[in-house]
Amino acid sequence: MRQTALVVEEAGRLALREMEVEESLGPGDARIRLHTVGICGSDIHYYLHGRIGPFVVREPMVLGHEAAGTVLEVGDQVTSLKPGDRVCMEPGIPDPASRASREGRYNLDPAVRFWATPPVHGVLRPTVIHPEAFTFKLPETVSFAEGAMVEPLAVGMHAATKAAIRPGDSAVVLGAGPIGMVTTLAALAGGCALVILSDLQQPKLDLAATLGPVVAVNAARDDLPAVVRRLTDGWGADIVFECSGSAKAASGVFDLICPGGRVVYVGMPPAPIAFDVIAAQVKEARIETVFRYAHVYPRALALMGSGKINVKPLITDTFAFADSIAAFEFAAALPPASVKAQILVDAG
Ligand code: ZN
């Protein structure tokens, strides 16, 4: 099917143009009209650099994987969806028969097909066909814009789950970009009594301070380890979520945790980082990592639907589909007061 799509032609070059995307409606699929698509750090990376690690843009590829829309049509065997349903979609489809899937870790299936990860097209285009099993109805109170935030929120939820939060824990979140913000929301919803969020950009910290019991620390100005000690009776935080991807921040995490504390590496550093094994050992730190998420959408939507998580403050900038290229240029040079930019593929 030919549709107008936002395409990365090669590193540094975008086009909003007609594109042939081959798809057919299988018995277990839904055809969905896209409404809102968020711009993710990975989309920006493919635009600017044409690759992320081993994934290289070799053919023009449609960008976008944070999506919500409306069901247009369903296959014969679909039972949970009907035309008109408002939905959001999980962008990665694993092989259900793979060993990783059968072990409940389908995010680690090497065969997973993930939108806007070469060679799989993304969804900055009018329609997409997607399996029912990876398509989730939005609660009535959840808008399309919020629905398109479930994808990044799922990463924060997965990180909170890996941290094994106990009610009343204290957490430090390093980095107030979209992933740091959604991890903060997930940590609070998961039972943390306090999140100490650190970043270098004051406008982002000001926004973060409105999200709940959050102490926002400007690491350019304040001594983060000293703040953490002061707020934890000198003991250290139960959990550190490293969401900045910064080598400096990521190597200092063991100064921030309490004895027996947990560290979750969420942000992806652009290059390998060193960490101090002894600093981790003397606290018997437990170290966790996350890669995307596995079956977190229903829980994320439940938290949004009940009002326990509100992602609206994070959606700072909205662009029309016709302005998609400008939207990417904006997001690539994101101003300090902005967190998440989204594109309205269909404002109807
Ligand atoms: Zn994303």
CSV table of C-alpha atoms and ligand atoms in Angstrom, one decimal:
chain,number,residue,atom,x,y,z
A,1,MET,CA,0.0,0.0,0.0
A,2,ARG,CA,1.3,3.5,-0.9
A,3,GLN,CA,1.0,6.1,1.8
A,4,THR,CA,2.6,9.4,2.7
A,5,ALA,CA,5.2,8.7,5.4
A,6,LEU,CA,8.0,10.3,7.2
A,7,VAL,CA,11.1,8.5,5.8
A,8,VAL,CA,14.7,8.6,6.8
A,9,GLU,CA,16.4,8.3,3.4
A,10,GLU,CA,19.9,8.0,4.9
A,11,ALA,CA,21.8,9.6,7.8
A,12,GLY,CA,20.9,13.3,8.0
A,13,ARG,CA,18.1,13.3,5.4
A,14,LEU,CA,14.4,13.0,6.0
A,15,ALA,CA,11.5,13.2,3.5
A,16,LEU,CA,7.7,13.3,3.9
A,17,ARG,CA,6.8,11.4,0.8
A,18,GLU,CA,4.9,8.5,-0.8
A,19,MET,CA,6.2,5.2,0.3
A,20,GLU,CA,5.2,1.6,-0.5
A,21,VAL,CA,4.8,-0.5,2.7
A,22,GLU,CA,3.8,-4.1,2.1
A,23,GLU,CA,1.3,-5.3,4.6
A,24,SER,CA,-1.8,-7.5,4.5
A,25,LEU,CA,-4.5,-8.0,7.1
A,26,GLY,CA,-4.2,-11.5,8.6
A,27,PRO,CA,-6.9,-13.3,10.6
A,28,GLY,CA,-5.4,-12.1,13.9
A,29,ASP,CA,-4.6,-8.5,12.8
A,30,ALA,CA,-6.2,-5.1,13.0
A,31,ARG,CA,-5.8,-2.2,10.6
A,32,ILE,CA,-5.3,1.0,12.6
A,33,ARG,CA,-5.5,4.6,11.6
A,34,LEU,CA,-2.6,6.4,13.4
A,35,HIS,CA,-3.6,9.4,15.4
A,36,THR,CA,-0.6,10.5,17.5
A,37,VAL,CA,3.0,9.4,17.2
A,38,GLY,CA,5.7,10.5,19.7
A,39,ILE,CA,9.3,11.2,18.6
A,40,CYS,CA,11.8,9.0,20.5
A,41,GLY,CA,15.5,9.4,21.0
A,42,SER,CA,16.0,6.4,18.8
A,43,ASP,CA,14.1,8.0,15.9
A,44,ILE,CA,16.4,11.1,16.3
A,45,HIS,CA,19.4,8.8,16.3
A,46,TYR,CA,18.4,7.0,13.1
A,47,TYR,CA,17.8,10.4,11.5
A,48,LEU,CA,21.1,12.0,12.5
A,49,HIS,CA,23.4,9.0,12.4
A,50,GLY,CA,21.6,6.3,10.3
A,51,ARG,CA,22.4,3.6,12.9
A,52,ILE,CA,22.2,2.5,16.5
A,53,GLY,CA,24.9,-0.1,17.3
A,54,PRO,CA,24.3,-3.1,14.9
A,55,PHE,CA,21.1,-1.6,13.4
A,56,VAL,CA,21.9,0.3,10.2
A,57,VAL,CA,19.6,2.2,7.9
A,58,ARG,CA,20.4,0.6,4.5
A,59,GLU,CA,17.1,1.3,2.8
A,60,PRO,CA,14.8,4.3,3.3
A,61,MET,CA,12.8,3.6,6.4
A,62,VAL,CA,9.6,5.0,7.9
A,63,LEU,CA,10.3,6.4,11.5
A,64,GLY,CA,8.1,6.4,14.6
A,65,HIS,CA,7.2,3.7,17.1
A,66,GLU,CA,5.3,5.5,20.0
A,67,ALA,CA,1.8,5.3,18.7
A,68,ALA,CA,-1.9,5.5,19.3
A,69,GLY,CA,-4.8,5.4,16.9
A,70,THR,CA,-8.2,4.0,16.0
A,71,VAL,CA,-9.1,0.5,14.7
A,72,LEU,CA,-10.5,0.6,11.1
A,73,GLU,CA,-10.9,-3.1,10.4
A,74,VAL,CA,-10.1,-6.4,12.0
A,75,GLY,CA,-9.3,-10.0,10.8
A,76,ASP,CA,-11.7,-12.9,11.2
A,77,GLN,CA,-10.2,-14.3,14.4
A,78,VAL,CA,-10.0,-11.0,16.3
A,79,THR,CA,-12.2,-11.0,19.3
A,80,SER,CA,-11.1,-8.2,21.6
A,81,LEU,CA,-11.1,-5.3,19.1
A,82,LYS,CA,-13.6,-3.8,16.7
A,83,PRO,CA,-13.7,-0.8,14.3
A,84,GLY,CA,-13.8,2.5,16.2
A,85,ASP,CA,-11.8,1.3,19.2
A,86,ARG,CA,-9.2,3.7,20.4
A,87,VAL,CA,-5.9,1.9,20.9
A,88,CYS,CA,-2.2,2.1,21.5
A,89,MET,CA,0.2,-0.4,20.0
A,90,GLU,CA,3.3,-2.2,21.3
A,91,PRO,CA,5.9,-1.7,18.6
A,92,GLY,CA,7.9,-5.0,19.0
A,93,ILE,CA,6.5,-8.3,17.7
A,94,PRO,CA,8.5,-11.3,18.9
A,95,ASP,CA,8.4,-14.8,17.5
A,96,PRO,CA,6.0,-16.6,19.9
A,97,ALA,CA,7.8,-19.9,19.4
A,98,SER,CA,11.2,-18.5,20.3
A,99,ARG,CA,13.0,-19.7,23.4
A,100,ALA,CA,13.1,-16.1,24.8
A,101,SER,CA,9.3,-15.8,24.3
A,102,ARG,CA,8.6,-19.1,26.0
A,103,GLU,CA,10.7,-18.0,28.9
A,104,GLY,CA,8.7,-14.9,29.3
A,105,ARG,CA,11.4,-12.5,28.0
A,106,TYR,CA,10.2,-11.8,24.6
A,107,ASN,CA,11.9,-8.4,24.6
A,108,LEU,CA,15.2,-10.4,24.3
A,109,ASP,CA,14.0,-12.5,21.3
A,110,PRO,CA,16.7,-11.9,18.7
A,111,ALA,CA,14.0,-12.3,16.0
A,112,VAL,CA,11.8,-9.5,17.4
A,113,ARG,CA,10.5,-7.1,14.7
A,114,PHE,CA,10.4,-3.6,16.2
A,115,TRP,CA,8.9,-0.6,14.4
A,116,ALA,CA,11.5,1.9,13.1
A,117,THR,CA,14.4,-0.4,13.8
A,118,PRO,CA,16.0,-1.4,10.4
A,119,PRO,CA,14.8,-3.0,8.3
A,120,VAL,CA,11.3,-2.7,9.9
A,121,HIS,CA,9.2,0.4,9.0
A,122,GLY,CA,7.7,2.6,11.7
A,123,VAL,CA,4.3,4.3,11.9
A,124,LEU,CA,4.7,7.9,10.9
A,125,ARG,CA,2.1,7.2,8.2
A,126,PRO,CA,-1.7,7.1,8.0
A,127,THR,CA,-2.3,3.4,8.7
A,128,VAL,CA,-0.7,0.3,9.9
A,129,ILE,CA,-1.6,-3.4,10.3
A,130,HIS,CA,-0.7,-4.9,13.7
A,131,PRO,CA,-1.5,-8.1,15.6
A,132,GLU,CA,-4.4,-8.0,18.0
A,133,ALA,CA,-2.1,-9.4,20.8
A,134,PHE,CA,0.0,-6.2,20.7
A,135,THR,CA,-2.8,-3.8,20.4
A,136,PHE,CA,-4.4,-2.4,23.6
A,137,LYS,CA,-7.6,-0.5,24.1
A,138,LEU,CA,-7.2,2.9,25.7
A,139,PRO,CA,-9.3,3.5,28.9
A,140,GLU,CA,-12.0,6.2,28.3
A,141,THR,CA,-10.1,8.8,30.3
A,142,VAL,CA,-6.8,8.3,28.3
A,143,SER,CA,-6.3,10.5,25.3
A,144,PHE,CA,-4.4,9.5,22.1
A,145,ALA,CA,-1.5,11.7,23.2
A,146,GLU,CA,-1.3,9.9,26.5
A,147,GLY,CA,-1.7,6.6,24.7
A,148,ALA,CA,1.3,7.4,22.6
A,149,MET,CA,3.3,7.8,25.9
A,150,VAL,CA,2.6,4.2,26.9
A,151,GLU,CA,5.7,3.1,25.0
A,152,PRO,CA,8.3,5.2,26.9
A,153,LEU,CA,6.3,4.7,30.1
A,154,ALA,CA,6.6,0.9,29.6
A,155,VAL,CA,10.4,1.3,29.8
A,156,GLY,CA,10.1,3.1,33.2
A,157,MET,CA,7.6,0.5,34.4
A,158,HIS,CA,10.0,-2.3,33.5
A,159,ALA,CA,12.8,-0.5,35.3
A,160,ALA,CA,10.7,-0.1,38.4
A,161,THR,CA,9.8,-3.8,38.3
A,162,LYS,CA,13.4,-4.8,37.9
A,163,ALA,CA,14.3,-2.6,40.9
A,164,ALA,CA,11.9,-4.7,43.1
A,165,ILE,CA,10.6,-1.5,44.8
A,166,ARG,CA,9.3,-1.9,48.4
A,167,PRO,CA,6.7,0.5,49.7
A,168,GLY,CA,8.5,3.5,51.2
A,169,ASP,CA,11.8,3.1,49.2
A,170,SER,CA,13.8,6.2,48.2
A,171,ALA,CA,15.1,6.4,44.7
A,172,VAL,CA,17.5,8.6,42.8
A,173,VAL,CA,16.8,9.1,39.1
A,174,LEU,CA,19.7,10.4,37.0
A,175,GLY,CA,18.6,12.3,33.9
A,176,ALA,CA,15.3,14.2,33.4
A,177,GLY,CA,14.8,13.4,29.8
A,178,PRO,CA,11.6,11.5,28.8
A,179,ILE,CA,12.9,8.2,30.2
A,180,GLY,CA,14.0,9.7,33.5
A,181,MET,CA,10.6,11.4,33.8
A,182,VAL,CA,8.6,8.2,33.1
A,183,THR,CA,10.9,6.2,35.4
A,184,THR,CA,10.2,8.8,38.1
A,185,LEU,CA,6.4,8.3,37.6
A,186,ALA,CA,6.7,4.6,37.6
A,187,ALA,CA,8.9,4.6,40.7
A,188,LEU,CA,6.4,6.7,42.6
A,189,ALA,CA,3.4,4.6,41.4
A,190,GLY,CA,5.4,1.5,42.4
A,191,GLY,CA,5.7,2.6,46.0
A,192,CYS,CA,8.7,5.0,46.3
A,193,ALA,CA,8.1,7.6,48.9
A,194,LEU,CA,10.7,10.0,47.4
A,195,VAL,CA,12.5,10.4,44.1
A,196,ILE,CA,15.6,12.6,44.0
A,197,LEU,CA,15.9,13.5,40.3
A,198,SER,CA,19.1,15.1,39.0
A,199,ASP,CA,19.8,16.8,35.7
A,200,LEU,CA,21.7,19.8,34.3
A,201,GLN,CA,18.8,21.6,32.8
A,202,GLN,CA,16.8,23.7,35.3
A,203,PRO,CA,13.5,24.0,33.2
A,204,LYS,CA,13.3,20.2,33.1
A,205,LEU,CA,13.9,20.0,36.9
A,206,ASP,CA,11.2,22.6,37.5
A,207,LEU,CA,8.7,20.4,35.5
A,208,ALA,CA,9.9,17.3,37.3
A,209,ALA,CA,9.2,18.9,40.7
A,210,THR,CA,5.5,19.0,39.8
A,211,LEU,CA,5.2,15.3,39.3
A,212,GLY,CA,4.9,14.3,43.0
A,213,PRO,CA,7.3,13.8,45.9
A,214,VAL,CA,10.3,14.7,43.8
A,215,VAL,CA,13.3,16.6,44.9
A,216,ALA,CA,14.9,18.1,41.8
A,217,VAL,CA,18.7,18.6,42.0
A,218,ASN,CA,20.7,20.6,39.5
A,219,ALA,CA,23.9,18.6,39.4
A,220,ALA,CA,25.7,21.5,37.8
A,221,ARG,CA,25.2,23.6,40.9
A,222,ASP,CA,24.5,21.2,43.8
A,223,ASP,CA,26.4,18.3,45.3
A,224,LEU,CA,24.1,15.3,44.5
A,225,PRO,CA,25.8,12.8,46.8
A,226,ALA,CA,25.5,15.3,49.7
A,227,VAL,CA,21.8,15.9,48.9
A,228,VAL,CA,21.1,12.2,48.9
A,229,ARG,CA,22.9,11.7,52.2
A,230,ARG,CA,21.0,14.5,53.8
A,231,LEU,CA,17.6,13.2,52.6
A,232,THR,CA,18.3,9.6,53.6
A,233,ASP,CA,19.8,10.1,57.1
A,234,GLY,CA,23.2,9.5,55.7
A,235,TRP,CA,22.3,6.0,54.6
A,236,GLY,CA,22.0,6.4,50.9
A,237,ALA,CA,19.1,5.8,48.5
A,238,ASP,CA,17.5,2.3,48.2
A,239,ILE,CA,17.6,2.5,44.4
A,240,VAL,CA,19.4,4.4,41.7
A,241,PHE,CA,17.9,4.5,38.2
A,242,GLU,CA,20.6,5.6,35.7
A,243,CYS,CA,18.6,7.2,32.9
A,244,SER,CA,21.1,9.8,31.6
A,245,GLY,CA,23.4,7.6,29.6
A,246,SER,CA,26.2,9.9,30.7
A,247,ALA,CA,29.5,8.1,31.5
A,248,LYS,CA,30.2,10.5,34.4
A,249,ALA,CA,26.7,10.0,36.0
A,250,ALA,CA,26.7,6.3,35.3
A,251,SER,CA,30.1,5.6,36.9
A,252,GLY,CA,29.1,7.5,40.2
A,253,VAL,CA,26.0,5.5,41.0
A,254,PHE,CA,27.6,3.5,43.9
A,255,ASP,CA,28.2,6.7,45.9
A,256,LEU,CA,24.4,7.3,45.9
A,257,ILE,CA,23.0,3.9,47.1
A,258,CYS,CA,22.7,2.5,50.5
A,259,PRO,CA,24.3,-0.7,51.6
A,260,GLY,CA,22.4,-3.5,49.8
A,261,GLY,CA,20.9,-1.0,47.4
A,262,ARG,CA,19.9,-1.6,43.8
A,263,VAL,CA,21.1,0.1,40.6
A,264,VAL,CA,19.2,-0.1,37.4
A,265,TYR,CA,20.9,0.9,34.2
A,266,VAL,CA,18.1,2.3,32.0
A,267,GLY,CA,19.8,4.9,29.7
A,268,MET,CA,22.1,3.6,27.0
A,269,PRO,CA,25.5,5.2,27.1
A,270,PRO,CA,26.9,6.1,23.6
A,271,ALA,CA,30.1,4.3,24.4
A,272,PRO,CA,31.2,1.7,27.0
A,273,ILE,CA,31.6,3.1,30.5
A,274,ALA,CA,33.9,2.0,33.3
A,275,PHE,CA,32.5,1.2,36.7
A,276,ASP,CA,34.1,0.7,40.1
A,277,VAL,CA,33.6,-2.9,41.1
A,278,ILE,CA,34.9,-2.4,44.6
A,279,ALA,CA,32.6,0.5,45.2
A,280,ALA,CA,29.8,-1.8,44.2
A,281,GLN,CA,31.1,-4.8,46.3
A,282,VAL,CA,31.5,-2.9,49.5
A,283,LYS,CA,27.8,-2.1,49.4
A,284,GLU,CA,26.8,-5.5,47.9
A,285,ALA,CA,25.0,-3.5,45.2
A,286,ARG,CA,22.5,-5.4,43.1
A,287,ILE,CA,22.8,-4.3,39.5
A,288,GLU,CA,20.0,-4.7,37.0
A,289,THR,CA,19.7,-3.6,33.4
A,290,VAL,CA,16.6,-3.2,31.1
A,291,PHE,CA,16.1,-3.6,27.4
A,292,ARG,CA,12.7,-2.3,26.3
A,293,TYR,CA,10.0,-4.3,28.2
A,294,ALA,CA,7.8,-7.4,28.0
A,295,HIS,CA,4.0,-7.3,28.4
A,296,VAL,CA,3.9,-4.1,30.4
A,297,TYR,CA,1.3,-2.2,28.4
A,298,PRO,CA,-1.8,-3.5,30.3
A,299,ARG,CA,-0.3,-2.4,33.6
A,300,ALA,CA,0.8,1.0,32.2
A,301,LEU,CA,-2.7,1.6,30.9
A,302,ALA,CA,-4.3,0.5,34.2
A,303,LEU,CA,-2.2,3.1,36.0
A,304,MET,CA,-3.0,5.8,33.5
A,305,GLY,CA,-6.7,4.9,33.5
A,306,SER,CA,-6.9,5.0,37.3
A,307,GLY,CA,-5.2,8.4,37.4
A,308,LYS,CA,-2.3,7.0,39.5
A,309,ILE,CA,0.1,8.0,36.6
A,310,ASN,CA,-0.4,11.3,34.7
A,311,VAL,CA,2.0,11.7,31.7
A,312,LYS,CA,0.3,14.8,30.4
A,313,PRO,CA,2.9,17.3,31.8
A,314,LEU,CA,5.6,15.5,29.9
A,315,ILE,CA,4.0,16.1,26.5
A,316,THR,CA,5.4,19.6,25.9
A,317,ASP,CA,5.3,20.0,22.1
A,318,THR,CA,2.8,18.9,19.4
A,319,PHE,CA,3.3,19.2,15.6
A,320,ALA,CA,1.1,18.6,12.6
A,321,PHE,CA,2.0,15.7,10.3
A,322,ALA,CA,2.8,18.1,7.5
A,323,ASP,CA,5.4,19.7,9.7
A,324,SER,CA,7.1,16.3,10.6
A,325,ILE,CA,10.5,17.3,9.3
A,326,ALA,CA,10.4,20.5,11.4
A,327,ALA,CA,9.3,18.4,14.4
A,328,PHE,CA,12.4,16.2,14.0
A,329,GLU,CA,14.7,19.2,13.7
A,330,PHE,CA,13.0,20.6,16.9
A,331,ALA,CA,13.4,17.3,18.7
A,332,ALA,CA,17.0,16.9,17.6
A,333,ALA,CA,17.9,20.3,19.2
A,334,LEU,CA,15.4,19.9,22.1
A,335,PRO,CA,15.1,23.1,24.1
A,336,PRO,CA,15.7,22.7,27.9
A,337,ALA,CA,12.0,23.3,28.7
A,338,SER,CA,10.8,20.5,26.4
A,339,VAL,CA,10.5,16.8,27.2
A,340,LYS,CA,8.4,14.9,24.6
A,341,ALA,CA,7.4,16.1,21.1
A,342,GLN,CA,4.6,14.3,19.3
A,343,ILE,CA,3.2,14.4,15.8
A,344,LEU,CA,-0.5,14.5,15.1
A,345,VAL,CA,-0.7,12.1,12.1
A,346,ASP,CA,-4.5,12.5,12.0
A,347,ALA,CA,-6.1,15.3,14.0
A,348,GLY,CA,-9.6,14.0,13.1
B,1,ZN,ZN,10.5,5.2,22.2
